[in-house]
Amino acid sequence: NAGVTQTPKFRVLKTGQSMTLLCAQDMNHEYMYWYRQDPGMGLRLIHYSVGEGTTAKGEVPDGYNVSRLKKQNFLLGLESAAPSQTSVYFCASTLKGLQHGGELFFGEGSRLTVL
Amino acid sequence: GQQLNQSPQSMFIQEGEDVSMNCTSSSIFNTWLWYKQDPGEGPVLLIALYKAGELTSNGRLTAQFGITRKDSFLNISASIPSDVGIYFCAGHRGGATNKLIFGTGTLLAVQP
């Protein structure tokens, strides 16, 4: 079972370059999330989506954009990468919203380094 | 943004020992969750708690939802090498919010 799949798994960028992280889930989940994980900081929510065609800002949205054109995919974009965006990025999805006790299923993570 | 205070930050124990870790907050949560993250993987849900005072077990793991709703505890009994990883607590405030607040994590190392 694929579950939540993130691509790419690793990427090195130069400052100012752009890139897109792709998250795909095959569980027909409505809700999808992008988190970043930094040492000693736990997981912080960047953006999330409650359904196809909708997105919302999380805790640390600056410098990122997202799109949810198809229910199974949630894209995270960096328009002009900065060293502060060096992190491990996790995508997660859930069938029902967190307010209804939905369980988050995470991808394996994408490690991004910005030089 | 707010984060939950998790302690200890790291633990180095011998196989067979019991482990306790906790998570505290200055505000109330309606749901407490405990996740484990293996090296190179994403977090996986271990236990979910929905009621103040609730005590829930999952094999050798037991978690409690603090009576004040501002804290939660996770215990692992008779640790084994595969318990190695980072353990995260997470809280949900209830209502319509779709956001979880995560703790800073506890790194557990188990020596065989």
Short mmCIF file of N, CA and C in Angstrom, two decimals, chain A residues 47-100:
data_model
loop_
_atom_site.label_atom_id
_atom_site.label_comp_id
_atom_site.label_asym_id
_atom_site.label_seq_id
_atom_site.Cartn_x
_atom_site.Cartn_y
_atom_site.Cartn_z
N HIS A 47 0.98 24.94 5.36
CA HIS A 47 -0.32 25.15 4.73
C HIS A 47 -1.11 23.86 4.83
N TYR A 48 -2.42 23.98 4.66
CA TYR A 48 -3.23 22.77 4.63
C TYR A 48 -4.41 22.96 3.69
N SER A 49 -5.09 21.83 3.44
CA SER A 49 -6.23 21.85 2.52
C SER A 49 -7.33 20.96 3.08
N VAL A 50 -8.55 21.48 3.06
CA VAL A 50 -9.68 20.70 3.58
C VAL A 50 -10.45 20.02 2.45
N GLY A 51 -9.97 20.16 1.25
CA GLY A 51 -10.62 19.50 0.13
C GLY A 51 -10.08 20.01 -1.19
N GLU A 52 -10.42 19.30 -2.26
CA GLU A 52 -9.95 19.68 -3.58
C GLU A 52 -10.31 21.13 -3.87
N GLY A 53 -9.32 21.88 -4.37
CA GLY A 53 -9.55 23.26 -4.75
C GLY A 53 -9.46 24.26 -3.61
N THR A 54 -9.21 23.80 -2.40
CA THR A 54 -9.13 24.72 -1.25
C THR A 54 -7.78 24.61 -0.57
N THR A 55 -7.27 25.75 -0.09
CA THR A 55 -6.04 25.77 0.69
C THR A 55 -6.17 26.81 1.78
N ALA A 56 -5.36 26.66 2.83
CA ALA A 56 -5.39 27.62 3.93
C ALA A 56 -4.00 27.71 4.54
N LYS A 57 -3.72 28.85 5.17
CA LYS A 57 -2.41 29.07 5.77
C LYS A 57 -2.33 28.39 7.12
N GLY A 58 -1.14 27.90 7.40
CA GLY A 58 -0.87 27.33 8.71
C GLY A 58 -0.10 28.31 9.56
N GLU A 59 0.80 27.74 10.33
CA GLU A 59 1.55 28.53 11.31
C GLU A 59 2.71 29.31 10.69
N VAL A 60 3.36 28.72 9.67
CA VAL A 60 4.55 29.33 9.07
C VAL A 60 4.43 29.34 7.54
N PRO A 61 3.50 30.09 6.97
CA PRO A 61 3.23 30.02 5.53
C PRO A 61 4.14 30.87 4.64
N ASP A 62 4.85 31.85 5.23
CA ASP A 62 5.60 32.80 4.41
C ASP A 62 6.69 32.12 3.61
N GLY A 63 6.75 32.46 2.31
CA GLY A 63 7.76 31.91 1.42
C GLY A 63 7.32 30.63 0.71
N TYR A 64 6.10 30.19 1.00
CA TYR A 64 5.58 28.96 0.41
C TYR A 64 4.23 29.22 -0.25
N ASN A 65 3.96 28.45 -1.31
CA ASN A 65 2.61 28.44 -1.86
C ASN A 65 2.20 27.00 -2.09
N VAL A 66 0.89 26.78 -2.14
CA VAL A 66 0.38 25.42 -2.28
C VAL A 66 -0.76 25.40 -3.29
N SER A 67 -1.01 24.20 -3.83
CA SER A 67 -2.17 24.02 -4.69
C SER A 67 -2.72 22.61 -4.51
N ARG A 68 -4.06 22.54 -4.62
CA ARG A 68 -4.75 21.24 -4.47
C ARG A 68 -5.73 21.12 -5.65
N LEU A 69 -5.18 20.93 -6.84
CA LEU A 69 -6.02 20.86 -8.03
C LEU A 69 -6.74 19.52 -8.13
N LYS A 70 -6.11 18.47 -7.60
CA LYS A 70 -6.74 17.15 -7.58
C LYS A 70 -6.80 16.67 -6.14
N LYS A 71 -7.80 15.93 -5.79
CA LYS A 71 -7.99 15.50 -4.41
C LYS A 71 -6.78 14.72 -3.89
N GLN A 72 -6.16 13.94 -4.76
CA GLN A 72 -5.09 13.08 -4.26
C GLN A 72 -3.73 13.76 -4.18
N ASN A 73 -3.61 14.97 -4.72
CA ASN A 73 -2.30 15.64 -4.76
C ASN A 73 -2.31 16.97 -4.03
N PHE A 74 -1.23 17.25 -3.33
CA PHE A 74 -1.07 18.54 -2.64
C PHE A 74 0.36 18.99 -2.90
N LEU A 75 0.51 20.10 -3.61
CA LEU A 75 1.83 20.57 -4.02
C LEU A 75 2.28 21.71 -3.13
N LEU A 76 3.55 21.68 -2.77
CA LEU A 76 4.16 22.76 -1.99
C LEU A 76 5.24 23.41 -2.84
N GLY A 77 5.11 24.72 -3.06
CA GLY A 77 6.06 25.42 -3.90
C GLY A 77 6.89 26.42 -3.13
N LEU A 78 8.16 26.52 -3.52
CA LEU A 78 9.04 27.57 -3.01
C LEU A 78 9.40 28.42 -4.22
N GLU A 79 8.99 29.66 -4.24
CA GLU A 79 9.22 30.51 -5.41
C GLU A 79 10.66 31.01 -5.49
N SER A 80 11.22 31.34 -4.34
CA SER A 80 12.59 31.86 -4.29
C SER A 80 13.21 31.35 -3.00
N ALA A 81 13.88 30.21 -3.09
CA ALA A 81 14.35 29.51 -1.90
C ALA A 81 15.36 30.35 -1.12
N ALA A 82 15.27 30.22 0.21
CA ALA A 82 16.19 30.89 1.12
C ALA A 82 16.81 29.85 2.06
N PRO A 83 18.02 30.13 2.57
CA PRO A 83 18.66 29.17 3.48
C PRO A 83 17.78 28.81 4.68
N SER A 84 16.92 29.75 5.11
CA SER A 84 16.05 29.47 6.25
C SER A 84 15.01 28.40 5.94
N GLN A 85 14.87 28.06 4.67
CA GLN A 85 13.92 27.02 4.28
C GLN A 85 14.57 25.64 4.21
N THR A 86 15.82 25.57 4.58
CA THR A 86 16.46 24.26 4.74
C THR A 86 15.76 23.53 5.87
N SER A 87 15.23 22.36 5.57
CA SER A 87 14.40 21.66 6.54
C SER A 87 14.03 20.29 5.98
N VAL A 88 13.33 19.52 6.81
CA VAL A 88 12.70 18.30 6.32
C VAL A 88 11.20 18.57 6.26
N TYR A 89 10.62 18.33 5.10
CA TYR A 89 9.22 18.64 4.87
C TYR A 89 8.40 17.34 4.88
N PHE A 90 7.31 17.37 5.62
CA PHE A 90 6.42 16.22 5.70
C PHE A 90 5.03 16.60 5.21
N CYS A 91 4.50 15.72 4.39
CA CYS A 91 3.11 15.81 3.98
C CYS A 91 2.31 14.83 4.81
N ALA A 92 1.07 15.17 5.11
CA ALA A 92 0.19 14.28 5.86
C ALA A 92 -1.22 14.41 5.34
N SER A 93 -2.00 13.37 5.55
CA SER A 93 -3.40 13.42 5.13
C SER A 93 -4.27 12.72 6.16
N THR A 94 -5.54 13.06 6.14
CA THR A 94 -6.50 12.41 7.02
C THR A 94 -7.86 12.38 6.34
N LEU A 95 -8.61 11.33 6.64
CA LEU A 95 -9.91 11.18 6.00
C LEU A 95 -10.89 12.22 6.52
N LYS A 96 -10.97 12.34 7.84
CA LYS A 96 -11.85 13.33 8.43
C LYS A 96 -10.99 14.35 9.16
N GLY A 97 -11.50 15.53 9.33
CA GLY A 97 -10.72 16.61 9.89
C GLY A 97 -10.23 16.32 11.30
N LEU A 98 -9.18 17.01 11.68
CA LEU A 98 -8.59 16.82 13.00
C LEU A 98 -9.60 17.14 14.10
N GLN A 99 -10.52 18.06 13.80
CA GLN A 99 -11.53 18.42 14.80
C GLN A 99 -12.51 17.28 15.04
N HIS A 100 -12.52 16.30 14.14
CA HIS A 100 -13.39 15.13 14.30
C HIS A 100 -12.59 13.89 14.69
#
